[in-house]
Tab-separated table of C-alpha atoms in Angstrom:
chain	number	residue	atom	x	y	z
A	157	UNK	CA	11.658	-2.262	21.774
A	158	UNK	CA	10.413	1.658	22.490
A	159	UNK	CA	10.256	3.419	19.230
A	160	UNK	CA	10.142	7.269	19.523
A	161	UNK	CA	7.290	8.226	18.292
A	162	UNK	CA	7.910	11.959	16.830
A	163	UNK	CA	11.629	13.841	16.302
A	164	UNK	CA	12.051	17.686	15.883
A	165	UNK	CA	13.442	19.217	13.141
A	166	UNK	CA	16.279	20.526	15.082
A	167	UNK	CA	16.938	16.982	15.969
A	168	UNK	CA	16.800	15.931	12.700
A	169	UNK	CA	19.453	18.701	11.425
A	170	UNK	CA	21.967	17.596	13.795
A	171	UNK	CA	21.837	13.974	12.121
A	172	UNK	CA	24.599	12.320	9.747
A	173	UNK	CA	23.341	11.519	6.002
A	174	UNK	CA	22.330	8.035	4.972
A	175	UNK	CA	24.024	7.245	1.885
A	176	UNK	CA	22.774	4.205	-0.314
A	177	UNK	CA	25.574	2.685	-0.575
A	178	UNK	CA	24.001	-0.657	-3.081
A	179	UNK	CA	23.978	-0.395	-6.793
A	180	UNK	CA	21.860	1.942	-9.016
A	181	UNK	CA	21.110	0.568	-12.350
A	182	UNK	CA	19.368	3.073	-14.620
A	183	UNK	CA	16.313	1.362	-17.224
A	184	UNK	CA	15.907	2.858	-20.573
A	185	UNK	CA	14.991	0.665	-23.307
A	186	UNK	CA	12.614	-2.134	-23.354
A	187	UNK	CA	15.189	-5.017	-22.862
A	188	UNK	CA	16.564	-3.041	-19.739
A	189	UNK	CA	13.471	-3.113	-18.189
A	190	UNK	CA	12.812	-7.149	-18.848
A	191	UNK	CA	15.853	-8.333	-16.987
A	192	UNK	CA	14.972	-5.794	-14.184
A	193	UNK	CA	11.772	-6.781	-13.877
A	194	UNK	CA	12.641	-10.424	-14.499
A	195	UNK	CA	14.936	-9.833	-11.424
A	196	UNK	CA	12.701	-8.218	-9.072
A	197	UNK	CA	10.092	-10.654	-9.461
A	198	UNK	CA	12.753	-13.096	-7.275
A	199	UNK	CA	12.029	-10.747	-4.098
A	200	UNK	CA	9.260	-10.808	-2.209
A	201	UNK	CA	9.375	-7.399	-1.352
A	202	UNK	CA	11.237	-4.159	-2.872
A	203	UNK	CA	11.223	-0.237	-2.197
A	204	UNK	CA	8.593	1.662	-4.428
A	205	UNK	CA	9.186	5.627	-5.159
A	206	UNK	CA	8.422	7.501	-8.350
A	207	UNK	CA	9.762	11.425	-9.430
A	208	UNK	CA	8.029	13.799	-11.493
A	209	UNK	CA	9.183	16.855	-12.469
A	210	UNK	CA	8.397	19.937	-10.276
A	211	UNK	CA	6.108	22.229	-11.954
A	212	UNK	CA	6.178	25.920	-10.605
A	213	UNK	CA	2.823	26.450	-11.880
A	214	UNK	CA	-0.329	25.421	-11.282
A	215	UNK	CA	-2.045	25.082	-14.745
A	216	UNK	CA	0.885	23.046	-15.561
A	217	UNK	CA	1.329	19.091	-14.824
A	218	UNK	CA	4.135	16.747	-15.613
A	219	UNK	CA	4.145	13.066	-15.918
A	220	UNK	CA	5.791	10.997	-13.959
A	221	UNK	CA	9.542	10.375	-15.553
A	222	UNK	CA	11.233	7.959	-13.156
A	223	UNK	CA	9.722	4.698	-11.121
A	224	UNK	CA	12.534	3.602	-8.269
A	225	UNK	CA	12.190	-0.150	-7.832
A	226	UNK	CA	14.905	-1.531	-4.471
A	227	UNK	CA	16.070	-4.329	-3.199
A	228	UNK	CA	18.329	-4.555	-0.319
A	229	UNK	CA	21.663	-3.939	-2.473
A	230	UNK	CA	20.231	-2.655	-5.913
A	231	UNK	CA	17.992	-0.252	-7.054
A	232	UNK	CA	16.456	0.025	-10.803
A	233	UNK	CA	15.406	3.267	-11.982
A	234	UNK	CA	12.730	3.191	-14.709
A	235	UNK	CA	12.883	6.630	-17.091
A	236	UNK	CA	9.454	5.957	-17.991
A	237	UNK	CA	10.374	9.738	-19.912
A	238	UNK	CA	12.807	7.387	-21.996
A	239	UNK	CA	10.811	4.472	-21.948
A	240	UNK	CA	7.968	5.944	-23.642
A	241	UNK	CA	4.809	6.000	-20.824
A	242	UNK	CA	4.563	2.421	-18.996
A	243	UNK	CA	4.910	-0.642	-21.188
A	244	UNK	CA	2.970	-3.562	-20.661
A	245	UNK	CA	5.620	-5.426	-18.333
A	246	UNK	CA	5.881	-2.953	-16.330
A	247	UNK	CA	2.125	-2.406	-15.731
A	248	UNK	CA	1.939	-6.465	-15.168
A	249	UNK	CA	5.147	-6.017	-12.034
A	250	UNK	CA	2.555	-3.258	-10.900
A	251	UNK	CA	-0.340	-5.873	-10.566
A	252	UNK	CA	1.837	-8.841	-9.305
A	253	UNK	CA	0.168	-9.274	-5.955
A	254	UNK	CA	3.467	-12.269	-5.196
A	255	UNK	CA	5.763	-9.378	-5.013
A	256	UNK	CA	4.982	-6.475	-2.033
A	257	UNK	CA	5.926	-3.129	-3.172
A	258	UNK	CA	6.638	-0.567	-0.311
A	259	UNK	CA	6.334	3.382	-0.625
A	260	UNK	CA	5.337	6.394	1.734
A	261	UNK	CA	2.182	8.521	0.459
A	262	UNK	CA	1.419	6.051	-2.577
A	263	UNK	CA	-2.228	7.824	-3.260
A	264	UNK	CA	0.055	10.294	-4.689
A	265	UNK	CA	1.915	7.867	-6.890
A	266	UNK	CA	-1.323	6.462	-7.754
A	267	UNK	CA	-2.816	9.328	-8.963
A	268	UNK	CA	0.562	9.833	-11.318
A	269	UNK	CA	0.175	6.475	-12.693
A	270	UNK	CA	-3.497	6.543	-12.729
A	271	UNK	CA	-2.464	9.307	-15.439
A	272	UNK	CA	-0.142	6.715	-17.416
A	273	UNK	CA	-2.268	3.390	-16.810
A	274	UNK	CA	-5.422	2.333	-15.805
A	275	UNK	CA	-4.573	-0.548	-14.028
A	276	UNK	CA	-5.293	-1.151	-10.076
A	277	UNK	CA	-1.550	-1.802	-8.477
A	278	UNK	CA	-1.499	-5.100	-6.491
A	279	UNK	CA	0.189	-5.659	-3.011
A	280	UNK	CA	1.245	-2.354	-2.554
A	281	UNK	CA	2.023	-1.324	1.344
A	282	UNK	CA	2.260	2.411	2.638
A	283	UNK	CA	4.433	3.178	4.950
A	284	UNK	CA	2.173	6.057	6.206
A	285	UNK	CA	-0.646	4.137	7.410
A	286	UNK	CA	1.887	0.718	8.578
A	287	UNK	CA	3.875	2.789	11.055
A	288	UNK	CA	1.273	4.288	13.309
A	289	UNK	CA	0.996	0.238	13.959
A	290	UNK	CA	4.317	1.125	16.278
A	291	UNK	CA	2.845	4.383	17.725
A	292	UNK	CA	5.451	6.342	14.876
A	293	UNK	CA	3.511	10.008	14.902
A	294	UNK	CA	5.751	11.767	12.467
A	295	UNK	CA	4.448	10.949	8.476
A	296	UNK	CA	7.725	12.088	6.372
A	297	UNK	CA	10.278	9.537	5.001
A	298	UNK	CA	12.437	11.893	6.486
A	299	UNK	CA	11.724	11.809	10.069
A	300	UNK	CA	10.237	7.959	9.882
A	301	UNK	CA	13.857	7.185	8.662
A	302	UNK	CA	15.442	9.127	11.345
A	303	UNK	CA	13.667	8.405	14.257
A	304	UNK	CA	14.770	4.463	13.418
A	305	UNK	CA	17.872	4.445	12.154
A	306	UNK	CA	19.982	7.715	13.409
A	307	UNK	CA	20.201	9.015	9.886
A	308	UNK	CA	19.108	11.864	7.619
A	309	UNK	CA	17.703	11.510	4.126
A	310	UNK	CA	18.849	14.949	2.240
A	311	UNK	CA	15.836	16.025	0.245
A	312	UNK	CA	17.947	18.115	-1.903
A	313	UNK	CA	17.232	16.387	-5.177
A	314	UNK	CA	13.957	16.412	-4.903
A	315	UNK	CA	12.690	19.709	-7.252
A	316	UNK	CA	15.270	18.481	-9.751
A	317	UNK	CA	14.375	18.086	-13.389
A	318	UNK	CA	13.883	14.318	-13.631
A	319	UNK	CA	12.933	14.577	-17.114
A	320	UNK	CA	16.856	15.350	-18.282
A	321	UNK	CA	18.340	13.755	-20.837
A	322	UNK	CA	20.940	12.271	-18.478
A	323	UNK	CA	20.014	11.925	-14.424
A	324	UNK	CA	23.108	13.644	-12.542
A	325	UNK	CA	24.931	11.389	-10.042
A	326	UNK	CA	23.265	13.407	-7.308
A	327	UNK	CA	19.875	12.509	-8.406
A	328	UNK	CA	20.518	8.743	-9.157
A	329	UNK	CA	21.538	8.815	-5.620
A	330	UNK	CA	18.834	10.549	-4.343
A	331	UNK	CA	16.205	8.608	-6.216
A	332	UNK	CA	17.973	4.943	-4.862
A	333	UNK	CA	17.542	6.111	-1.445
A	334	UNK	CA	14.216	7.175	-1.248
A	335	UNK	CA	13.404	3.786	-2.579
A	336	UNK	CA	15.870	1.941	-0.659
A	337	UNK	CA	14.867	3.468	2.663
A	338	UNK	CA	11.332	2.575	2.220
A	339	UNK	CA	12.127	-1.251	1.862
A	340	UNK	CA	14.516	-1.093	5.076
A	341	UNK	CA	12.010	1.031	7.138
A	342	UNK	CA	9.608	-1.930	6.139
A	343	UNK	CA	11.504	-4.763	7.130
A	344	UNK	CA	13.201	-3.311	9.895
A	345	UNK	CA	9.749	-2.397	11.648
A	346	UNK	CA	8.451	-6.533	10.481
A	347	UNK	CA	11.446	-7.687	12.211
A	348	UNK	CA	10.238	-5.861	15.542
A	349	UNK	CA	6.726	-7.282	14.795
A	350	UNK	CA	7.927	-11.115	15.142
């Protein structure tokens, strides 16, 4: 199969939306984060994304607030904000090396959690670096997504204040599809590789 290996912003406009259409489960309390992660740990791979809130200055840094965890119909979404930093399960899901986690620019998630937790995440795969295996130029989730499946991600959510007490609808949906999208780009391209 030819993959395209670059798509133009123009290109990209004239795209329809992808909409994650799965479930979105949000994870506040301790006991909401056990049965996720007792969940997740069935899959051998899920989507990876995190959110931080957007800081308009440059002497000030945020934390990050949310961790996105997908699987093919459901996506989890951690308010580490509410959860109070990263508890211990959650930093032993990080380190699981039976489950792949899949993300796009993780050295920037990384560095957030390096923040959070000093653990070394285990089995994690960037998207970045695995699609030039298939000649994809273009780095963005964005225009990776697009130039495979037909479909625009909106990025509209993205400077949103994921520290609020409540996550709108529009940013629940938002955060599921970054994470989502990352997991399908994944398997889609592993498919090709067989």
């Amino acid at each position: 199969m030819e993959i395209t290996k670059v798509i133009t912003k123009e290109a990209l406009s004239k795209l329809p939306r992808e909409i994650f259409q799965g479930q979105t489960v949000i994870v506040e309390t301790e006991e909401e984060l056990e049965r996720a992660l007792r969940y997740l740990s069935t899959f051998r791979e899920i989507g990876f994304d995190t959110e931080t809130r957007p800081s308009f200055s440059k002497k000030t840094h945020y934390k990050i607030a949310l961790i996105q965890l997908s699987t093919d119909d459901t996506c989890f979404l951690l308010r580490l904000n509410k959860l109070g930093g990263t508890p211990e399960l959650l930093e032993s899901f990080l380190i699981n090396k039976e489950v792949k986690k899949i993300g796009l620019s993780l050295r920037d998630d990384f560095h957030g959690l390096h923040s959070l937790t000093k653990i070394t995440p285990g089995n994690f795969i960037d998207l970045q670096a695995y699609v030039t295996r298939f000649g994809i130029e273009d780095m963005s989730l964005q225009k990776i997504y697009a130039i495979l499946f037909g479909k625009k991600i909106s990025k509209r959510e993205r400077l949103s204040n994921w520290e609020a007490e409540k996550l709108s609808e529009a940013q629940q949906r938002y955060a599921a599809l970054d994470a989502w999208s990352c997991l399908r780009i994944y398997k889609f391209l592993e498919n090709i590789n067989v």
